[in-house]
Amino acid sequence: MALTIEIDHAKTRAKAAAAAGQPVVPQSVRGTIRRIKWGVLLLTLSIYYVTPFIRWDRGPNAPDQAVLLDFANGRLYAFFVEIWPQDLYLVTGLLVFAATILILTNALAGRLWCGFACPQTVWTDLFLLVERLIEGDRRLRLKNRGASLTPKRAAQIVAKHGAWLLISFATGGTLIFYFTDAPGLLRGFASGEVSTNALTWIVVFAGTTYGLAGFARDQVCTFMCPWPRLQGAIWDPEAYTVNYRDYRGELRTSAKKAAAVRLEGKPAGDCVDCGQCVAVCPIGIDIREGPNFACINCGLCVDACDGVMSKLGRARGLIDYESWTNIERGRRKEAPVNRLVRPKTIGLTAASLALAGIIMVAFATKTTAILSVQHDRDPVAVKLSGGSLRNAYTVKLLNKSSAPHTYALSVSSVDAKLAIVGVQTGSSVVVGPETSEALRVTLTGSADGQGDVVFAARDETGAVLSAKDRFVDR
């Protein structure tokens, strides 16, 4: 049977939303997957809200916040890692690594990230929890949409949006904590001494959280996020995504009629068309219609269907995490085949491990100082009256540590005399903590000594920095 991916969701969304343009109102559900999602929600929110307050001792003259995005000073701190603008290639490597892991996850289980750990999913789940606690479950909320406004209903609306705004401002405020000293800013909030810039960004981030998690919800996952479109391009029929075993579920009939139909020798599937899979879906789709690019693979419909099957005394798994290839095998009455380990996943795993190794080596070999040399361009070289040749360079020493270092500069690979403008011959150069020094350096030698020249800077610990340039006559 040819695979079709549903793109127009007007029909399926209408099954879950009471009115066009309204957010989908999913029903609560209990089950193993829902418990896992609650655990992931608790874990991710705890990490988000607690991390800015974790301290990390980096020594004197350095911030003690474990995770700090100090853009004002051009620093990114993450526990023992410190990234300067010169180290942004490491950030690029981490982003490539994350993208590879995401693609590997997609090859194994589709949009698993979207369904469990994406911030949009996590905060939407949190907002829905608040909404259910205040307004009741799906049936009551849909009923209230068309009901007249009463004092009780008004109080519910105020309470719900008040709670949403509190969560939104807590979220926006916490995000700001990642860009400045969290305890200091918190004390500023308590004393009313907060900059207008900080307040502006908090309002912006709070408004974004309030709008996306409170109102946009399914529209974000279906239309605003680019991942569903990419999913259509990298969709893998061997991945274990949420699917409906139609060969077992069709033809749909009520539980009461199924036994009678089967006694007559007619086909009757396990699906009783209760609609619970649609009612609990946060996107409002009907997974029974086939693979859908909007499905976030959250598995709540699996819990809902398993609950119904359990009550009817039928086997679980009518809707389950299953590969589309196995769905087609089931239609042909063939045994399912587990192909999580296949060339694609092996290649992606190898690529992920290789990237992880490269990044670890890069971090391990990252130095706390950098030496760079730039040759003068005009003139490139000057011939002195005595026949010797002089080249001039700008030598930059960057000290990324929190302590001052003293460097002795020298050259090799060329027979030339080194002089540092403004520094006595043989003197060392002191570079302060987290600062750089630009030195004007000249090399004087014979015209026959042209070639590569290696600049070296040795600090008091014996560590040596080096950079290569040329000694030329033109």
Short mmCIF file of N, CA, C and O in Angstrom, two decimals, residues 292-394:
data_model
loop_
_atom_site.label_atom_id
_atom_site.label_comp_id
_atom_site.label_asym_id
_atom_site.label_seq_id
_atom_site.Cartn_x
_atom_site.Cartn_y
_atom_site.Cartn_z
N ASN A 292 1.42 11.16 9.68
CA ASN A 292 1.07 12.57 9.58
C ASN A 292 2.27 13.39 9.98
O ASN A 292 2.83 13.19 11.07
N PHE A 293 2.67 14.32 9.14
CA PHE A 293 3.89 15.08 9.42
C PHE A 293 3.75 15.97 10.65
O PHE A 293 4.73 16.41 11.23
N ALA A 294 2.51 16.23 11.10
CA ALA A 294 2.29 17.07 12.28
C ALA A 294 2.39 16.28 13.58
O ALA A 294 2.48 16.88 14.66
N CYS A 295 2.37 14.96 13.52
CA CYS A 295 2.44 14.14 14.73
C CYS A 295 3.77 14.36 15.43
O CYS A 295 4.84 14.22 14.82
N ILE A 296 3.73 14.70 16.73
CA ILE A 296 4.97 14.97 17.47
C ILE A 296 5.47 13.73 18.20
O ILE A 296 6.42 13.80 18.98
N ASN A 297 4.83 12.59 17.99
CA ASN A 297 5.30 11.31 18.53
C ASN A 297 5.28 11.29 20.06
O ASN A 297 6.12 10.63 20.68
N CYS A 298 4.31 11.99 20.65
CA CYS A 298 4.25 12.06 22.11
C CYS A 298 3.70 10.78 22.72
O CYS A 298 3.93 10.50 23.90
N GLY A 299 2.94 10.00 21.96
CA GLY A 299 2.44 8.72 22.43
C GLY A 299 1.25 8.77 23.36
O GLY A 299 0.86 7.73 23.92
N LEU A 300 0.63 9.93 23.55
CA LEU A 300 -0.53 10.00 24.44
C LEU A 300 -1.70 9.20 23.88
O LEU A 300 -2.49 8.63 24.64
N CYS A 301 -1.80 9.13 22.56
CA CYS A 301 -2.87 8.32 21.96
C CYS A 301 -2.63 6.84 22.22
O CYS A 301 -3.58 6.04 22.27
N VAL A 302 -1.37 6.46 22.41
CA VAL A 302 -1.06 5.07 22.76
C VAL A 302 -1.65 4.75 24.14
O VAL A 302 -2.30 3.71 24.33
N ASP A 303 -1.42 5.65 25.10
CA ASP A 303 -1.98 5.45 26.44
C ASP A 303 -3.51 5.40 26.40
O ASP A 303 -4.14 4.56 27.05
N ALA A 304 -4.11 6.32 25.64
CA ALA A 304 -5.57 6.37 25.58
C ALA A 304 -6.14 5.09 24.99
O ALA A 304 -7.09 4.51 25.52
N CYS A 305 -5.56 4.63 23.89
CA CYS A 305 -6.04 3.41 23.23
C CYS A 305 -5.80 2.18 24.11
O CYS A 305 -6.67 1.31 24.22
N ASP A 306 -4.63 2.12 24.75
CA ASP A 306 -4.34 0.98 25.63
C ASP A 306 -5.34 0.91 26.78
O ASP A 306 -5.77 -0.18 27.20
N GLY A 307 -5.74 2.10 27.28
CA GLY A 307 -6.73 2.13 28.35
C GLY A 307 -8.07 1.57 27.92
O GLY A 307 -8.72 0.81 28.65
N VAL A 308 -8.49 1.92 26.70
CA VAL A 308 -9.76 1.42 26.17
C VAL A 308 -9.68 -0.09 25.94
O VAL A 308 -10.59 -0.86 26.29
N MET A 309 -8.58 -0.54 25.34
CA MET A 309 -8.40 -1.97 25.08
C MET A 309 -8.39 -2.77 26.38
O MET A 309 -8.94 -3.89 26.46
N SER A 310 -7.78 -2.21 27.41
CA SER A 310 -7.74 -2.90 28.71
C SER A 310 -9.14 -3.07 29.27
O SER A 310 -9.49 -4.14 29.79
N LYS A 311 -9.96 -2.02 29.17
CA LYS A 311 -11.33 -2.10 29.67
C LYS A 311 -12.17 -3.11 28.89
O LYS A 311 -13.08 -3.74 29.44
N LEU A 312 -11.85 -3.27 27.61
CA LEU A 312 -12.59 -4.20 26.77
C LEU A 312 -12.03 -5.62 26.82
O LEU A 312 -12.58 -6.53 26.20
N GLY A 313 -10.91 -5.79 27.55
CA GLY A 313 -10.30 -7.10 27.64
C GLY A 313 -9.57 -7.51 26.38
O GLY A 313 -9.41 -8.70 26.10
N ARG A 314 -9.12 -6.54 25.60
CA ARG A 314 -8.40 -6.82 24.36
C ARG A 314 -6.93 -6.47 24.51
O ARG A 314 -6.54 -5.70 25.41
N ALA A 315 -6.09 -7.01 23.66
CA ALA A 315 -4.65 -6.80 23.76
C ALA A 315 -4.30 -5.33 23.49
O ALA A 315 -4.93 -4.67 22.65
N ARG A 316 -3.30 -4.84 24.19
CA ARG A 316 -2.84 -3.47 23.96
C ARG A 316 -2.10 -3.41 22.62
O ARG A 316 -1.83 -4.43 22.00
N GLY A 317 -1.76 -2.18 22.20
CA GLY A 317 -0.93 -2.02 21.02
C GLY A 317 -1.68 -1.78 19.73
O GLY A 317 -1.07 -1.85 18.66
N LEU A 318 -3.00 -1.50 19.81
CA LEU A 318 -3.71 -1.16 18.58
C LEU A 318 -3.10 0.11 17.97
O LEU A 318 -2.92 0.21 16.76
N ILE A 319 -2.78 1.06 18.83
CA ILE A 319 -1.93 2.21 18.46
C ILE A 319 -0.67 2.06 19.27
O ILE A 319 -0.71 1.87 20.49
N ASP A 320 0.47 2.14 18.60
CA ASP A 320 1.72 1.84 19.31
C ASP A 320 2.89 2.48 18.59
O ASP A 320 2.77 2.97 17.45
N TYR A 321 4.05 2.45 19.26
CA TYR A 321 5.30 2.83 18.59
C TYR A 321 5.70 1.65 17.71
O TYR A 321 6.10 0.59 18.21
N GLU A 322 5.59 1.83 16.42
CA GLU A 322 5.85 0.77 15.46
C GLU A 322 6.35 1.38 14.17
O GLU A 322 5.98 2.50 13.81
N SER A 323 7.19 0.66 13.46
CA SER A 323 7.68 1.16 12.18
C SER A 323 6.60 0.99 11.12
O SER A 323 5.78 0.06 11.17
N TRP A 324 6.60 1.90 10.14
CA TRP A 324 5.62 1.80 9.07
C TRP A 324 5.85 0.54 8.24
O TRP A 324 4.90 -0.07 7.73
N THR A 325 7.08 0.13 8.14
CA THR A 325 7.38 -1.10 7.40
C THR A 325 6.70 -2.30 8.06
O THR A 325 6.17 -3.19 7.38
N ASN A 326 6.71 -2.32 9.41
CA ASN A 326 6.04 -3.42 10.12
C ASN A 326 4.52 -3.33 10.00
O ASN A 326 3.83 -4.35 10.03
N ILE A 327 4.00 -2.11 9.88
CA ILE A 327 2.56 -1.97 9.64
C ILE A 327 2.20 -2.63 8.31
O ILE A 327 1.21 -3.38 8.21
N GLU A 328 3.02 -2.40 7.30
CA GLU A 328 2.76 -3.01 6.00
C GLU A 328 2.97 -4.52 6.04
O GLU A 328 2.26 -5.27 5.37
N ARG A 329 3.93 -4.97 6.86
CA ARG A 329 4.11 -6.42 7.03
C ARG A 329 2.87 -7.02 7.69
O ARG A 329 2.43 -8.12 7.34
N GLY A 330 2.33 -6.31 8.68
CA GLY A 330 1.14 -6.81 9.36
C GLY A 330 -0.04 -6.94 8.41
O GLY A 330 -0.84 -7.87 8.52
N ARG A 331 -0.15 -6.02 7.47
CA ARG A 331 -1.24 -6.10 6.48
C ARG A 331 -1.09 -7.35 5.62
O ARG A 331 -2.08 -7.93 5.16
N ARG A 332 0.17 -7.76 5.41
CA ARG A 332 0.42 -8.96 4.61
C ARG A 332 0.48 -10.22 5.49
O ARG A 332 0.86 -11.29 5.01
N LYS A 333 0.15 -10.03 6.78
CA LYS A 333 0.16 -11.13 7.75
C LYS A 333 1.56 -11.72 7.91
O LYS A 333 1.72 -12.95 8.12
N GLU A 334 2.56 -10.87 7.83
CA GLU A 334 3.94 -11.29 8.05
C GLU A 334 4.38 -10.87 9.45
O GLU A 334 3.83 -9.95 10.05
N ALA A 335 5.40 -11.55 9.97
CA ALA A 335 5.91 -11.24 11.31
C ALA A 335 6.68 -9.91 11.27
O ALA A 335 7.35 -9.61 10.28
N PRO A 336 6.58 -9.13 12.34
CA PRO A 336 7.33 -7.86 12.38
C PRO A 336 8.84 -8.10 12.48
O PRO A 336 9.28 -9.13 12.99
N VAL A 337 9.59 -7.18 11.96
CA VAL A 337 11.06 -7.26 11.98
C VAL A 337 11.61 -5.99 12.62
O VAL A 337 11.27 -4.88 12.20
N ASN A 338 12.44 -6.16 13.62
CA ASN A 338 13.06 -5.03 14.30
C ASN A 338 14.34 -4.64 13.57
O ASN A 338 15.30 -5.40 13.55
N ARG A 339 14.35 -3.43 12.98
CA ARG A 339 15.53 -2.99 12.24
C ARG A 339 16.02 -1.63 12.75
O ARG A 339 16.35 -0.73 11.98
N LEU A 340 16.08 -1.50 14.07
CA LEU A 340 16.65 -0.27 14.63
C LEU A 340 18.14 -0.17 14.27
O LEU A 340 18.67 0.91 14.04
N VAL A 341 18.81 -1.33 14.25
CA VAL A 341 20.22 -1.37 13.86
C VAL A 341 20.27 -1.66 12.36
O VAL A 341 19.98 -2.77 11.90
N ARG A 342 20.63 -0.65 11.59
CA ARG A 342 20.70 -0.75 10.14
C ARG A 342 21.77 0.24 9.66
O ARG A 342 22.27 1.05 10.46
N PRO A 343 22.16 0.19 8.40
CA PRO A 343 23.27 1.05 7.94
C PRO A 343 23.08 2.53 8.30
O PRO A 343 24.05 3.21 8.68
N LYS A 344 21.87 3.04 8.18
CA LYS A 344 21.64 4.45 8.46
C LYS A 344 21.92 4.79 9.92
O LYS A 344 22.61 5.76 10.22
N THR A 345 21.37 4.00 10.84
CA THR A 345 21.57 4.29 12.26
C THR A 345 23.01 4.01 12.69
O THR A 345 23.55 4.72 13.55
N ILE A 346 23.63 3.01 12.07
CA ILE A 346 25.04 2.74 12.39
C ILE A 346 25.91 3.91 11.94
O ILE A 346 26.80 4.37 12.67
N GLY A 347 25.65 4.41 10.72
CA GLY A 347 26.42 5.55 10.21
C GLY A 347 26.24 6.79 11.05
O GLY A 347 27.21 7.51 11.36
N LEU A 348 24.98 7.08 11.44
CA LEU A 348 24.71 8.26 12.26
C LEU A 348 25.32 8.12 13.66
O LEU A 348 25.83 9.09 14.22
N THR A 349 25.28 6.91 14.21
CA THR A 349 25.90 6.68 15.51
C THR A 349 27.41 6.87 15.43
O THR A 349 28.02 7.51 16.31
N ALA A 350 28.01 6.33 14.36
CA ALA A 350 29.46 6.50 14.18
C ALA A 350 29.81 7.98 14.02
O ALA A 350 30.80 8.46 14.59
N ALA A 351 29.01 8.71 13.24
CA ALA A 351 29.25 10.13 13.05
C ALA A 351 29.12 10.89 14.37
O ALA A 351 29.92 11.79 14.68
N SER A 352 28.12 10.52 15.19
CA SER A 352 27.93 11.17 16.48
C SER A 352 29.11 10.91 17.41
O SER A 352 29.61 11.82 18.09
N LEU A 353 29.57 9.66 17.45
CA LEU A 353 30.71 9.31 18.30
C LEU A 353 31.98 10.02 17.83
O LEU A 353 32.78 10.50 18.64
N ALA A 354 32.16 10.09 16.49
CA ALA A 354 33.34 10.78 15.96
C ALA A 354 33.31 12.27 16.31
O ALA A 354 34.33 12.84 16.73
N LEU A 355 32.15 12.89 16.14
CA LEU A 355 32.02 14.31 16.49
C LEU A 355 32.25 14.53 17.97
O LEU A 355 32.92 15.49 18.38
N ALA A 356 31.70 13.63 18.80
CA ALA A 356 31.90 13.75 20.24
C ALA A 356 33.38 13.65 20.59
O ALA A 356 33.89 14.42 21.42
N GLY A 357 34.09 12.71 19.95
CA GLY A 357 35.51 12.57 20.20
C GLY A 357 36.31 13.79 19.77
O GLY A 357 37.20 14.26 20.50
N ILE A 358 35.98 14.32 18.59
CA ILE A 358 36.68 15.50 18.09
C ILE A 358 36.46 16.70 19.02
O ILE A 358 37.39 17.44 19.35
N ILE A 359 35.22 16.87 19.47
CA ILE A 359 34.90 17.99 20.35
C ILE A 359 35.60 17.84 21.69
O ILE A 359 36.13 18.82 22.24
N MET A 360 35.65 16.63 22.22
CA MET A 360 36.34 16.40 23.50
C MET A 360 37.82 16.69 23.38
O MET A 360 38.42 17.32 24.27
N VAL A 361 38.43 16.26 22.29
CA VAL A 361 39.86 16.55 22.07
C VAL A 361 40.08 18.05 21.93
O VAL A 361 41.03 18.61 22.47
N ALA A 362 39.18 18.72 21.19
CA ALA A 362 39.31 20.16 21.01
C ALA A 362 39.22 20.90 22.34
O ALA A 362 39.98 21.84 22.60
N PHE A 363 38.29 20.47 23.19
CA PHE A 363 38.18 21.10 24.51
C PHE A 363 39.40 20.79 25.38
O PHE A 363 39.87 21.66 26.11
N ALA A 364 39.89 19.55 25.29
CA ALA A 364 41.03 19.15 26.12
C ALA A 364 42.31 19.88 25.72
O ALA A 364 43.16 20.16 26.56
N THR A 365 42.45 20.18 24.43
CA THR A 365 43.67 20.82 23.95
C THR A 365 43.53 22.34 23.83
O THR A 365 44.46 23.01 23.40
N LYS A 366 42.37 22.85 24.21
CA LYS A 366 42.15 24.30 24.13
C LYS A 366 43.07 25.01 25.12
O LYS A 366 43.15 24.66 26.28
N THR A 367 43.78 26.03 24.64
CA THR A 367 44.72 26.74 25.49
C THR A 367 44.05 27.97 26.12
O THR A 367 43.01 28.44 25.67
N THR A 368 44.69 28.46 27.18
CA THR A 368 44.18 29.67 27.85
C THR A 368 44.87 30.92 27.34
O THR A 368 44.72 31.99 27.91
N ALA A 369 45.66 30.78 26.29
CA ALA A 369 46.34 31.95 25.71
C ALA A 369 46.50 31.73 24.21
O ALA A 369 46.54 30.59 23.73
N ILE A 370 46.59 32.83 23.47
CA ILE A 370 46.72 32.76 22.01
C ILE A 370 47.78 33.76 21.56
O ILE A 370 47.83 34.90 22.04
N LEU A 371 48.63 33.32 20.65
CA LEU A 371 49.64 34.18 20.04
C LEU A 371 49.32 34.29 18.55
O LEU A 371 49.14 33.29 17.88
N SER A 372 49.23 35.51 18.05
CA SER A 372 48.98 35.72 16.63
C SER A 372 49.96 36.77 16.10
O SER A 372 50.39 37.67 16.83
N VAL A 373 50.32 36.63 14.82
CA VAL A 373 51.30 37.52 14.20
C VAL A 373 50.75 38.03 12.88
O VAL A 373 50.19 37.25 12.09
N GLN A 374 50.88 39.33 12.65
CA GLN A 374 50.46 39.92 11.38
C GLN A 374 51.60 40.74 10.81
O GLN A 374 52.10 41.66 11.47
N HIS A 375 52.01 40.41 9.61
CA HIS A 375 53.11 41.09 8.95
C HIS A 375 52.65 42.45 8.43
O HIS A 375 51.53 42.60 7.94
N ASP A 376 53.53 43.46 8.54
CA ASP A 376 53.22 44.76 7.94
C ASP A 376 53.09 44.61 6.43
O ASP A 376 53.84 43.88 5.79
N ARG A 377 52.13 45.32 5.85
CA ARG A 377 51.89 45.20 4.41
C ARG A 377 52.52 46.34 3.61
O ARG A 377 52.84 46.18 2.45
N ASP A 378 52.66 47.49 4.21
CA ASP A 378 53.18 48.63 3.45
C ASP A 378 54.07 49.49 4.34
O ASP A 378 53.58 50.27 5.17
N PRO A 379 55.39 49.34 4.22
CA PRO A 379 56.08 48.42 3.30
C PRO A 379 56.22 47.04 3.92
O PRO A 379 56.20 46.90 5.14
N VAL A 380 56.40 46.05 3.07
CA VAL A 380 56.57 44.68 3.56
C VAL A 380 57.94 44.53 4.20
O VAL A 380 58.09 43.86 5.22
N ALA A 381 58.96 45.19 3.61
CA ALA A 381 60.31 45.11 4.14
C ALA A 381 61.03 46.43 3.86
O ALA A 381 60.67 47.17 2.93
N VAL A 382 62.03 46.72 4.69
CA VAL A 382 62.82 47.94 4.55
C VAL A 382 64.29 47.55 4.51
O VAL A 382 64.76 46.81 5.40
N LYS A 383 65.03 48.05 3.47
CA LYS A 383 66.47 47.82 3.41
C LYS A 383 67.18 48.95 4.12
O LYS A 383 66.97 50.13 3.82
N LEU A 384 68.03 48.59 5.08
CA LEU A 384 68.75 49.59 5.85
C LEU A 384 70.03 49.99 5.12
O LEU A 384 70.49 49.33 4.17
N SER A 385 70.61 51.10 5.57
CA SER A 385 71.80 51.64 4.90
C SER A 385 72.97 50.67 4.92
O SER A 385 73.81 50.64 4.02
N GLY A 386 73.04 49.84 5.94
CA GLY A 386 74.14 48.87 6.03
C GLY A 386 73.92 47.64 5.20
O GLY A 386 74.77 46.72 5.22
N GLY A 387 72.81 47.54 4.46
CA GLY A 387 72.53 46.39 3.62
C GLY A 387 71.66 45.34 4.27
O GLY A 387 71.26 44.37 3.61
N SER A 388 71.39 45.48 5.56
CA SER A 388 70.53 44.50 6.23
C SER A 388 69.06 44.76 5.91
O SER A 388 68.70 45.81 5.38
N LEU A 389 68.25 43.80 6.26
CA LEU A 389 66.83 43.83 5.92
C LEU A 389 66.01 43.86 7.21
O LEU A 389 66.32 43.16 8.17
N ARG A 390 64.97 44.69 7.23
CA ARG A 390 64.11 44.77 8.41
C ARG A 390 62.67 44.51 8.01
O ARG A 390 62.16 45.10 7.07
N ASN A 391 62.02 43.60 8.74
CA ASN A 391 60.58 43.34 8.62
C ASN A 391 59.90 43.74 9.92
O ASN A 391 60.48 43.57 11.00
N ALA A 392 58.69 44.25 9.82
CA ALA A 392 57.94 44.65 11.01
C ALA A 392 56.65 43.83 11.11
O ALA A 392 56.03 43.49 10.09
N TYR A 393 56.25 43.54 12.35
CA TYR A 393 55.08 42.71 12.62
C TYR A 393 54.28 43.29 13.79
O TYR A 393 54.83 44.00 14.64
N THR A 394 53.00 42.94 13.81
CA THR A 394 52.18 43.19 14.99
C THR A 394 51.92 41.84 15.65
O THR A 394 51.29 40.95 15.04
#
